Short mmCIF file of N, CA and C in Angstrom, two decimals:
data_model
loop_
_atom_site.label_atom_id
_atom_site.label_comp_id
_atom_site.label_asym_id
_atom_site.label_seq_id
_atom_site.Cartn_x
_atom_site.Cartn_y
_atom_site.Cartn_z
N ILE A 1 -106.75 -36.51 7.84
CA ILE A 1 -107.35 -37.59 7.06
C ILE A 1 -106.23 -38.47 6.53
N GLU A 2 -106.43 -39.78 6.66
CA GLU A 2 -105.49 -40.75 6.10
C GLU A 2 -106.28 -41.79 5.33
N TYR A 3 -105.67 -42.31 4.26
CA TYR A 3 -106.30 -43.39 3.49
C TYR A 3 -105.22 -44.23 2.84
N ASP A 4 -105.57 -45.48 2.52
CA ASP A 4 -104.63 -46.41 1.90
C ASP A 4 -104.48 -46.14 0.41
N LYS A 5 -103.42 -46.69 -0.15
CA LYS A 5 -103.16 -46.55 -1.59
C LYS A 5 -104.29 -47.14 -2.42
N ASP A 6 -104.96 -48.16 -1.91
CA ASP A 6 -106.03 -48.82 -2.65
C ASP A 6 -107.40 -48.17 -2.41
N PHE A 7 -107.42 -46.85 -2.19
CA PHE A 7 -108.65 -46.13 -1.87
C PHE A 7 -109.75 -46.35 -2.90
N ALA A 8 -109.38 -46.46 -4.18
CA ALA A 8 -110.39 -46.66 -5.23
C ALA A 8 -111.14 -47.97 -5.02
N VAL A 9 -110.50 -48.96 -4.40
CA VAL A 9 -111.13 -50.25 -4.14
C VAL A 9 -111.73 -50.28 -2.74
N ASN A 10 -110.95 -49.85 -1.76
CA ASN A 10 -111.37 -49.84 -0.37
C ASN A 10 -111.65 -48.40 0.04
N ARG A 11 -112.87 -47.95 -0.14
CA ARG A 11 -113.22 -46.54 0.08
C ARG A 11 -113.40 -46.27 1.57
N THR A 12 -112.28 -46.33 2.31
CA THR A 12 -112.25 -46.08 3.75
C THR A 12 -111.17 -45.07 4.06
N ILE A 13 -111.52 -44.09 4.88
CA ILE A 13 -110.53 -43.11 5.34
C ILE A 13 -110.54 -43.09 6.86
N SER A 14 -109.45 -42.62 7.44
CA SER A 14 -109.38 -42.39 8.89
C SER A 14 -109.38 -40.89 9.12
N LEU A 15 -110.16 -40.44 10.11
CA LEU A 15 -110.32 -39.02 10.38
C LEU A 15 -110.08 -38.73 11.85
N ASP A 16 -109.27 -37.70 12.10
CA ASP A 16 -109.14 -37.11 13.42
C ASP A 16 -109.32 -35.62 13.21
N GLY A 17 -110.46 -35.07 13.56
CA GLY A 17 -110.77 -33.67 13.32
C GLY A 17 -112.18 -33.53 12.80
N GLU A 18 -112.36 -32.64 11.85
CA GLU A 18 -113.69 -32.40 11.30
C GLU A 18 -113.59 -32.33 9.79
N ALA A 19 -114.58 -32.92 9.10
CA ALA A 19 -114.60 -32.88 7.64
C ALA A 19 -116.04 -32.99 7.16
N PHE A 20 -116.31 -32.38 6.02
CA PHE A 20 -117.61 -32.48 5.36
C PHE A 20 -117.39 -33.30 4.10
N PHE A 21 -118.28 -34.25 3.83
CA PHE A 21 -118.14 -35.15 2.70
C PHE A 21 -119.37 -35.07 1.81
N GLU A 22 -119.15 -35.11 0.51
CA GLU A 22 -120.21 -35.29 -0.48
C GLU A 22 -119.82 -36.52 -1.27
N VAL A 23 -120.56 -37.60 -1.08
CA VAL A 23 -120.22 -38.89 -1.64
C VAL A 23 -121.16 -39.21 -2.79
N GLN A 24 -120.58 -39.49 -3.96
CA GLN A 24 -121.37 -39.88 -5.12
C GLN A 24 -121.92 -41.29 -4.89
N LYS A 25 -123.05 -41.59 -5.50
CA LYS A 25 -123.60 -42.92 -5.39
C LYS A 25 -122.62 -43.92 -5.98
N GLY A 26 -122.56 -45.07 -5.38
CA GLY A 26 -121.63 -46.10 -5.82
C GLY A 26 -121.36 -47.07 -4.70
N GLU A 27 -120.12 -47.45 -4.57
CA GLU A 27 -119.74 -48.40 -3.53
C GLU A 27 -119.77 -47.72 -2.15
N THR A 28 -119.75 -48.54 -1.13
CA THR A 28 -119.76 -48.06 0.25
C THR A 28 -118.55 -47.18 0.52
N PHE A 29 -118.76 -46.12 1.30
CA PHE A 29 -117.70 -45.20 1.71
C PHE A 29 -117.76 -45.15 3.24
N THR A 30 -116.61 -45.36 3.89
CA THR A 30 -116.58 -45.40 5.35
C THR A 30 -115.55 -44.41 5.89
N VAL A 31 -115.96 -43.66 6.92
CA VAL A 31 -115.07 -42.77 7.65
C VAL A 31 -114.83 -43.44 9.00
N HIS A 32 -113.60 -43.82 9.25
CA HIS A 32 -113.23 -44.45 10.52
C HIS A 32 -112.66 -43.39 11.45
N THR A 33 -113.19 -43.31 12.70
CA THR A 33 -112.64 -42.43 13.72
C THR A 33 -112.36 -43.26 14.96
N ASP A 34 -111.62 -42.72 15.88
CA ASP A 34 -111.36 -43.42 17.14
C ASP A 34 -112.64 -43.63 17.93
N ASN A 35 -113.69 -42.87 17.61
CA ASN A 35 -114.94 -42.93 18.36
C ASN A 35 -116.04 -43.72 17.69
N GLY A 36 -115.82 -44.17 16.46
CA GLY A 36 -116.83 -44.95 15.74
C GLY A 36 -116.66 -44.80 14.25
N ASP A 37 -117.42 -45.59 13.49
CA ASP A 37 -117.36 -45.58 12.04
C ASP A 37 -118.65 -45.01 11.46
N VAL A 38 -118.50 -44.27 10.34
CA VAL A 38 -119.64 -43.69 9.64
C VAL A 38 -119.60 -44.25 8.22
N THR A 39 -120.69 -44.92 7.80
CA THR A 39 -120.74 -45.55 6.49
C THR A 39 -121.90 -44.98 5.70
N VAL A 40 -121.64 -44.69 4.42
CA VAL A 40 -122.67 -44.08 3.59
C VAL A 40 -122.66 -44.67 2.18
N LEU A 41 -123.72 -44.36 1.47
CA LEU A 41 -123.83 -44.72 0.06
C LEU A 41 -124.57 -43.56 -0.62
N GLY A 42 -123.81 -42.62 -1.21
CA GLY A 42 -124.40 -41.49 -1.92
C GLY A 42 -125.09 -40.50 -1.01
N THR A 43 -124.35 -39.65 -0.34
CA THR A 43 -124.93 -38.70 0.60
C THR A 43 -123.95 -37.57 0.87
N SER A 44 -124.37 -36.60 1.66
CA SER A 44 -123.46 -35.58 2.18
C SER A 44 -123.67 -35.50 3.68
N PHE A 45 -122.56 -35.35 4.41
CA PHE A 45 -122.63 -35.40 5.86
C PHE A 45 -121.40 -34.76 6.46
N ASN A 46 -121.48 -34.42 7.74
CA ASN A 46 -120.36 -33.82 8.47
C ASN A 46 -120.00 -34.73 9.63
N VAL A 47 -118.68 -34.89 9.85
CA VAL A 47 -118.18 -35.68 10.98
C VAL A 47 -117.22 -34.80 11.77
N PHE A 48 -117.46 -34.73 13.08
CA PHE A 48 -116.57 -34.04 14.01
C PHE A 48 -116.09 -35.10 15.00
N SER A 49 -114.79 -35.39 15.00
CA SER A 49 -114.23 -36.38 15.92
C SER A 49 -112.92 -35.85 16.46
N ARG A 50 -112.95 -35.42 17.71
CA ARG A 50 -111.74 -34.95 18.39
C ARG A 50 -111.82 -35.43 19.83
N GLY A 51 -110.69 -35.90 20.34
CA GLY A 51 -110.69 -36.39 21.73
C GLY A 51 -111.72 -37.49 21.87
N TYR A 52 -112.59 -37.35 22.86
CA TYR A 52 -113.64 -38.34 23.11
C TYR A 52 -114.97 -37.96 22.47
N ASN A 53 -115.00 -36.89 21.68
CA ASN A 53 -116.25 -36.39 21.10
C ASN A 53 -116.43 -36.91 19.67
N LEU A 54 -117.65 -37.30 19.35
CA LEU A 54 -118.03 -37.66 17.99
C LEU A 54 -119.40 -37.07 17.73
N THR A 55 -119.49 -36.21 16.70
CA THR A 55 -120.77 -35.66 16.27
C THR A 55 -120.89 -35.94 14.78
N VAL A 56 -121.99 -36.57 14.39
CA VAL A 56 -122.24 -36.88 12.98
C VAL A 56 -123.56 -36.24 12.60
N THR A 57 -123.56 -35.50 11.49
CA THR A 57 -124.75 -34.80 11.02
C THR A 57 -124.97 -35.14 9.55
N CYS A 58 -126.18 -35.58 9.22
CA CYS A 58 -126.52 -35.96 7.85
C CYS A 58 -127.20 -34.78 7.15
N LYS A 59 -126.69 -34.44 5.96
CA LYS A 59 -127.29 -33.37 5.17
C LYS A 59 -128.23 -33.94 4.11
N THR A 60 -127.78 -34.94 3.36
CA THR A 60 -128.63 -35.60 2.35
C THR A 60 -128.40 -37.10 2.42
N GLY A 61 -129.34 -37.88 1.93
CA GLY A 61 -129.20 -39.33 1.90
C GLY A 61 -129.35 -39.93 3.28
N LYS A 62 -128.64 -41.02 3.51
CA LYS A 62 -128.65 -41.69 4.81
C LYS A 62 -127.24 -42.03 5.22
N VAL A 63 -127.01 -42.03 6.55
CA VAL A 63 -125.70 -42.31 7.12
C VAL A 63 -125.88 -43.35 8.22
N LYS A 64 -125.00 -44.35 8.23
CA LYS A 64 -124.99 -45.33 9.33
C LYS A 64 -123.82 -45.00 10.25
N VAL A 65 -124.10 -44.85 11.54
CA VAL A 65 -123.07 -44.57 12.54
C VAL A 65 -122.96 -45.79 13.43
N ASP A 66 -121.74 -46.34 13.53
CA ASP A 66 -121.51 -47.54 14.34
C ASP A 66 -120.49 -47.24 15.41
N THR A 67 -120.94 -47.18 16.66
CA THR A 67 -120.05 -46.98 17.81
C THR A 67 -120.17 -48.17 18.75
N GLY A 68 -120.49 -49.30 18.21
CA GLY A 68 -120.82 -50.48 19.00
C GLY A 68 -122.30 -50.77 18.86
N ALA A 69 -123.10 -49.73 18.78
CA ALA A 69 -124.52 -49.80 18.44
C ALA A 69 -124.68 -49.02 17.13
N GLU A 70 -125.56 -49.48 16.26
CA GLU A 70 -125.75 -48.81 14.98
C GLU A 70 -126.94 -47.86 15.03
N ASN A 71 -126.77 -46.70 14.39
CA ASN A 71 -127.83 -45.72 14.25
C ASN A 71 -127.87 -45.27 12.79
N ILE A 72 -129.06 -45.11 12.24
CA ILE A 72 -129.22 -44.63 10.87
C ILE A 72 -129.73 -43.19 10.94
N LEU A 73 -129.01 -42.29 10.26
CA LEU A 73 -129.40 -40.88 10.23
C LEU A 73 -130.00 -40.54 8.88
N SER A 74 -131.03 -39.72 8.89
CA SER A 74 -131.65 -39.16 7.69
C SER A 74 -131.32 -37.68 7.63
N PRO A 75 -131.65 -37.00 6.52
CA PRO A 75 -131.32 -35.58 6.41
C PRO A 75 -131.80 -34.75 7.62
N GLY A 76 -130.87 -33.97 8.19
CA GLY A 76 -131.17 -33.12 9.34
C GLY A 76 -130.96 -33.80 10.68
N ASP A 77 -130.68 -35.10 10.68
CA ASP A 77 -130.45 -35.82 11.94
C ASP A 77 -129.02 -35.62 12.40
N GLN A 78 -128.84 -35.54 13.72
CA GLN A 78 -127.52 -35.39 14.31
C GLN A 78 -127.42 -36.27 15.56
N LEU A 79 -126.27 -36.94 15.69
CA LEU A 79 -125.96 -37.73 16.88
C LEU A 79 -124.72 -37.15 17.54
N ILE A 80 -124.72 -37.09 18.87
CA ILE A 80 -123.56 -36.62 19.62
C ILE A 80 -123.18 -37.71 20.62
N TYR A 81 -121.93 -38.16 20.54
CA TYR A 81 -121.38 -39.14 21.46
C TYR A 81 -120.23 -38.50 22.23
N ILE A 82 -120.12 -38.84 23.50
CA ILE A 82 -118.94 -38.50 24.29
C ILE A 82 -118.51 -39.77 25.00
N LYS A 83 -117.24 -40.14 24.81
CA LYS A 83 -116.69 -41.36 25.41
C LYS A 83 -117.56 -42.56 25.08
N ASN A 84 -117.96 -42.68 23.81
CA ASN A 84 -118.77 -43.79 23.31
C ASN A 84 -120.14 -43.91 23.97
N GLN A 85 -120.59 -42.85 24.62
CA GLN A 85 -121.93 -42.82 25.19
C GLN A 85 -122.79 -41.85 24.38
N LEU A 86 -123.95 -42.32 23.95
CA LEU A 86 -124.86 -41.46 23.20
C LEU A 86 -125.35 -40.36 24.12
N LEU A 87 -125.01 -39.11 23.77
CA LEU A 87 -125.38 -37.97 24.59
C LEU A 87 -126.67 -37.33 24.10
N ASP A 88 -126.85 -37.27 22.77
CA ASP A 88 -128.00 -36.54 22.25
C ASP A 88 -128.29 -36.96 20.81
N THR A 89 -129.56 -36.98 20.47
CA THR A 89 -130.00 -37.09 19.08
C THR A 89 -130.96 -35.93 18.86
N SER A 90 -130.82 -35.29 17.72
CA SER A 90 -131.69 -34.15 17.46
C SER A 90 -131.81 -33.91 15.96
N SER A 91 -132.75 -33.07 15.62
CA SER A 91 -132.90 -32.61 14.24
C SER A 91 -132.40 -31.18 14.19
N ILE A 92 -131.65 -30.86 13.12
CA ILE A 92 -131.12 -29.51 12.99
C ILE A 92 -131.42 -28.99 11.59
N ASP A 93 -131.25 -27.69 11.43
CA ASP A 93 -131.43 -27.04 10.14
C ASP A 93 -130.28 -27.44 9.22
N THR A 94 -130.56 -28.09 8.12
CA THR A 94 -129.50 -28.58 7.23
C THR A 94 -128.69 -27.45 6.60
N ARG A 95 -129.21 -26.22 6.62
CA ARG A 95 -128.44 -25.10 6.06
C ARG A 95 -127.21 -24.79 6.89
N ASN A 96 -127.22 -25.18 8.18
CA ASN A 96 -126.09 -24.88 9.06
C ASN A 96 -125.04 -25.98 9.10
N ILE A 97 -125.29 -27.10 8.43
CA ILE A 97 -124.32 -28.20 8.43
C ILE A 97 -123.08 -27.74 7.67
N ALA A 98 -121.94 -27.90 8.29
CA ALA A 98 -120.64 -27.54 7.72
C ALA A 98 -120.49 -26.03 7.52
N SER A 99 -121.14 -25.24 8.37
CA SER A 99 -120.98 -23.78 8.30
C SER A 99 -119.53 -23.38 8.56
N TRP A 100 -118.77 -24.25 9.22
CA TRP A 100 -117.36 -23.97 9.50
C TRP A 100 -116.59 -23.75 8.21
N ARG A 101 -117.06 -24.29 7.10
CA ARG A 101 -116.37 -24.10 5.82
C ARG A 101 -116.50 -22.67 5.32
N GLU A 102 -117.50 -21.92 5.80
CA GLU A 102 -117.70 -20.52 5.41
C GLU A 102 -117.23 -19.54 6.47
N GLY A 103 -116.50 -20.01 7.49
CA GLY A 103 -115.91 -19.10 8.47
C GLY A 103 -116.69 -18.90 9.75
N GLU A 104 -117.67 -19.77 10.01
CA GLU A 104 -118.42 -19.67 11.26
C GLU A 104 -118.78 -21.07 11.72
N SER A 105 -118.55 -21.37 12.98
CA SER A 105 -118.95 -22.65 13.56
C SER A 105 -120.23 -22.44 14.35
N ILE A 106 -121.26 -23.22 14.01
CA ILE A 106 -122.57 -23.09 14.63
C ILE A 106 -122.86 -24.36 15.42
N PHE A 107 -123.39 -24.19 16.64
CA PHE A 107 -123.65 -25.31 17.53
C PHE A 107 -125.08 -25.25 18.04
N LYS A 108 -125.69 -26.42 18.20
CA LYS A 108 -127.02 -26.50 18.80
C LYS A 108 -126.96 -27.51 19.93
N SER A 109 -127.05 -27.02 21.15
CA SER A 109 -127.05 -27.87 22.34
C SER A 109 -125.86 -28.83 22.35
N SER A 110 -124.70 -28.29 21.96
CA SER A 110 -123.48 -29.10 21.90
C SER A 110 -122.74 -29.04 23.23
N PRO A 111 -122.06 -30.12 23.59
CA PRO A 111 -121.26 -30.09 24.82
C PRO A 111 -120.16 -29.03 24.72
N LEU A 112 -119.90 -28.34 25.81
CA LEU A 112 -118.87 -27.31 25.82
C LEU A 112 -117.52 -27.88 25.40
N SER A 113 -117.25 -29.14 25.71
CA SER A 113 -115.98 -29.77 25.32
C SER A 113 -115.82 -29.76 23.80
N GLU A 114 -116.90 -30.00 23.05
CA GLU A 114 -116.83 -29.98 21.59
C GLU A 114 -116.58 -28.57 21.06
N VAL A 115 -117.22 -27.59 21.66
CA VAL A 115 -117.06 -26.20 21.24
C VAL A 115 -115.62 -25.74 21.50
N ILE A 116 -115.09 -26.07 22.67
CA ILE A 116 -113.72 -25.69 23.00
C ILE A 116 -112.73 -26.37 22.06
N GLN A 117 -112.96 -27.64 21.75
CA GLN A 117 -112.07 -28.32 20.82
C GLN A 117 -112.11 -27.67 19.44
N ALA A 118 -113.26 -27.21 19.02
CA ALA A 118 -113.37 -26.53 17.73
C ALA A 118 -112.61 -25.20 17.75
N ILE A 119 -112.71 -24.45 18.85
CA ILE A 119 -112.00 -23.18 18.97
C ILE A 119 -110.49 -23.41 18.98
N THR A 120 -110.03 -24.33 19.82
CA THR A 120 -108.59 -24.55 19.92
C THR A 120 -108.01 -25.08 18.61
N ALA A 121 -108.76 -25.88 17.90
CA ALA A 121 -108.28 -26.38 16.60
C ALA A 121 -108.27 -25.26 15.56
N GLN A 122 -109.31 -24.43 15.55
CA GLN A 122 -109.42 -23.35 14.57
C GLN A 122 -108.29 -22.34 14.73
N TYR A 123 -107.99 -21.98 15.98
CA TYR A 123 -107.02 -20.92 16.23
C TYR A 123 -105.64 -21.44 16.66
N GLU A 124 -105.51 -22.76 16.81
CA GLU A 124 -104.26 -23.39 17.22
C GLU A 124 -103.76 -22.85 18.56
N TYR A 125 -104.67 -22.84 19.52
CA TYR A 125 -104.38 -22.43 20.89
C TYR A 125 -104.57 -23.63 21.81
N ASP A 126 -103.94 -23.59 22.98
CA ASP A 126 -104.18 -24.56 24.04
C ASP A 126 -105.09 -23.92 25.07
N LEU A 127 -105.84 -24.75 25.78
CA LEU A 127 -106.74 -24.27 26.82
C LEU A 127 -106.25 -24.78 28.16
N LYS A 128 -106.12 -23.87 29.12
CA LYS A 128 -105.79 -24.22 30.50
C LYS A 128 -107.00 -23.87 31.33
N GLU A 129 -107.62 -24.89 31.92
CA GLU A 129 -108.83 -24.64 32.69
C GLU A 129 -108.78 -25.36 34.02
N ALA A 130 -109.56 -24.84 34.94
CA ALA A 130 -109.70 -25.47 36.25
C ALA A 130 -111.18 -25.49 36.60
N ASN A 131 -111.68 -26.65 36.92
CA ASN A 131 -113.07 -26.82 37.37
C ASN A 131 -114.11 -26.30 36.39
N LEU A 132 -113.90 -26.53 35.12
CA LEU A 132 -114.88 -26.13 34.11
C LEU A 132 -115.73 -27.34 33.76
N ASP A 133 -117.05 -27.19 33.84
CA ASP A 133 -117.96 -28.29 33.52
C ASP A 133 -118.08 -28.39 32.00
N LEU A 134 -117.37 -29.34 31.42
CA LEU A 134 -117.32 -29.50 29.97
C LEU A 134 -118.57 -30.16 29.40
N THR A 135 -119.49 -30.60 30.28
CA THR A 135 -120.74 -31.19 29.78
C THR A 135 -121.83 -30.14 29.60
N GLN A 136 -121.57 -28.89 30.02
CA GLN A 136 -122.54 -27.82 29.79
C GLN A 136 -122.88 -27.77 28.31
N ARG A 137 -124.09 -27.40 27.97
CA ARG A 137 -124.52 -27.33 26.57
C ARG A 137 -124.42 -25.89 26.07
N PHE A 138 -124.01 -25.76 24.82
CA PHE A 138 -123.87 -24.45 24.18
C PHE A 138 -124.67 -24.44 22.89
N THR A 139 -125.48 -23.40 22.73
CA THR A 139 -126.18 -23.14 21.48
C THR A 139 -125.78 -21.74 21.04
N GLY A 140 -125.21 -21.65 19.86
CA GLY A 140 -124.73 -20.37 19.35
C GLY A 140 -123.65 -20.61 18.32
N SER A 141 -122.80 -19.61 18.13
CA SER A 141 -121.77 -19.73 17.10
C SER A 141 -120.54 -18.92 17.49
N PHE A 142 -119.47 -19.14 16.74
CA PHE A 142 -118.31 -18.28 16.82
C PHE A 142 -117.72 -18.12 15.43
N ILE A 143 -117.07 -16.97 15.21
CA ILE A 143 -116.48 -16.68 13.91
C ILE A 143 -115.01 -17.10 13.89
N HIS A 144 -114.46 -17.23 12.70
CA HIS A 144 -113.12 -17.76 12.54
C HIS A 144 -112.04 -16.72 12.28
N ASP A 145 -112.34 -15.44 12.34
CA ASP A 145 -111.32 -14.45 12.00
C ASP A 145 -110.82 -13.61 13.17
N ASP A 146 -111.33 -13.88 14.40
CA ASP A 146 -110.92 -13.08 15.55
C ASP A 146 -111.12 -13.93 16.81
N ILE A 147 -110.02 -14.43 17.38
CA ILE A 147 -110.15 -15.35 18.51
C ILE A 147 -110.77 -14.69 19.73
N ASP A 148 -110.44 -13.44 20.00
CA ASP A 148 -111.03 -12.79 21.17
C ASP A 148 -112.54 -12.66 21.01
N LYS A 149 -112.98 -12.28 19.83
CA LYS A 149 -114.42 -12.16 19.57
C LYS A 149 -115.09 -13.54 19.65
N ALA A 150 -114.42 -14.57 19.14
CA ALA A 150 -114.96 -15.93 19.20
C ALA A 150 -115.13 -16.37 20.65
N LEU A 151 -114.13 -16.11 21.48
CA LEU A 151 -114.21 -16.49 22.89
C LEU A 151 -115.32 -15.73 23.61
N ARG A 152 -115.46 -14.45 23.29
CA ARG A 152 -116.55 -13.67 23.90
C ARG A 152 -117.91 -14.24 23.50
N MET A 153 -118.05 -14.66 22.24
CA MET A 153 -119.32 -15.20 21.75
C MET A 153 -119.70 -16.50 22.46
N VAL A 154 -118.71 -17.26 22.88
CA VAL A 154 -118.98 -18.54 23.54
C VAL A 154 -119.00 -18.39 25.07
N PHE A 155 -117.95 -17.81 25.63
CA PHE A 155 -117.78 -17.83 27.08
C PHE A 155 -118.64 -16.81 27.83
N LEU A 156 -118.80 -15.61 27.32
CA LEU A 156 -119.54 -14.59 28.07
C LEU A 156 -120.99 -15.00 28.34
N PRO A 157 -121.75 -15.52 27.36
CA PRO A 157 -123.12 -15.93 27.67
C PRO A 157 -123.20 -17.05 28.71
N MET A 158 -122.10 -17.81 28.84
CA MET A 158 -122.08 -18.93 29.79
C MET A 158 -121.50 -18.52 31.14
N GLY A 159 -121.12 -17.24 31.28
CA GLY A 159 -120.58 -16.75 32.53
C GLY A 159 -119.19 -17.28 32.82
N ILE A 160 -118.41 -17.57 31.79
CA ILE A 160 -117.05 -18.10 31.96
C ILE A 160 -116.05 -16.98 31.72
N SER A 161 -115.18 -16.74 32.70
CA SER A 161 -114.14 -15.72 32.56
C SER A 161 -112.89 -16.36 31.98
N TYR A 162 -112.20 -15.61 31.14
CA TYR A 162 -110.99 -16.14 30.50
C TYR A 162 -109.98 -15.03 30.30
N LYS A 163 -108.75 -15.43 30.07
CA LYS A 163 -107.69 -14.50 29.71
C LYS A 163 -106.97 -15.11 28.51
N LEU A 164 -106.67 -14.29 27.54
CA LEU A 164 -106.03 -14.75 26.31
C LEU A 164 -104.55 -14.38 26.34
N ASP A 165 -103.69 -15.37 26.29
CA ASP A 165 -102.24 -15.18 26.24
C ASP A 165 -101.81 -15.41 24.79
N THR A 166 -101.77 -14.32 24.00
CA THR A 166 -101.48 -14.44 22.58
C THR A 166 -100.02 -14.81 22.31
N GLN A 167 -99.13 -14.43 23.21
CA GLN A 167 -97.71 -14.74 23.01
C GLN A 167 -97.45 -16.24 23.07
N ASN A 168 -98.08 -16.91 24.05
CA ASN A 168 -97.89 -18.36 24.22
C ASN A 168 -99.01 -19.18 23.61
N LYS A 169 -100.00 -18.49 22.99
CA LYS A 169 -101.15 -19.14 22.36
C LYS A 169 -101.89 -20.05 23.34
N ILE A 170 -102.28 -19.44 24.49
CA ILE A 170 -102.99 -20.17 25.52
C ILE A 170 -104.24 -19.39 25.92
N ILE A 171 -105.33 -20.11 26.13
CA ILE A 171 -106.56 -19.56 26.69
C ILE A 171 -106.62 -20.02 28.15
N LEU A 172 -106.63 -19.06 29.08
CA LEU A 172 -106.65 -19.37 30.51
C LEU A 172 -108.06 -19.13 31.03
N ILE A 173 -108.68 -20.18 31.57
CA ILE A 173 -110.00 -20.04 32.17
C ILE A 173 -109.77 -19.63 33.62
N GLN A 174 -110.48 -18.59 34.07
CA GLN A 174 -110.28 -18.06 35.43
C GLN A 174 -111.40 -18.44 36.34
#
């Protein structure tokens, strides 16, 4: 997260990664990502922006997402973009929004690329893959305290074989 010295006046931050926000009512608050801007006025919401992926989920209030086209989200609404293309809109259980803050990442019909980015960011590993369809959808979760268990929770149900190189911090897809 980055923001200017005049944040109290210009309530805009830049985000690369994932963050959950609870914004008090007041002036406009904007989260700028490489994949689009999220603007709110008194709400709570989650933004995931890594690589070409952008997922915005509204917990309370309303959120405006601008990726060239504007979308307004209400509580429980979620938008998923990949490479500035709207991939999915859905309603989700608001209790699971920002579950990553409690040690578990939960996904509903999320692109495998987003899930892998969350794993590699959480555990600070690199992924080496060949011919993996990153557009496959994943519904499920992984925990944050055991990388091997997290990989089994994601990859085994999808029939993906992997090898974990803990010395070099690399996940090898076989």
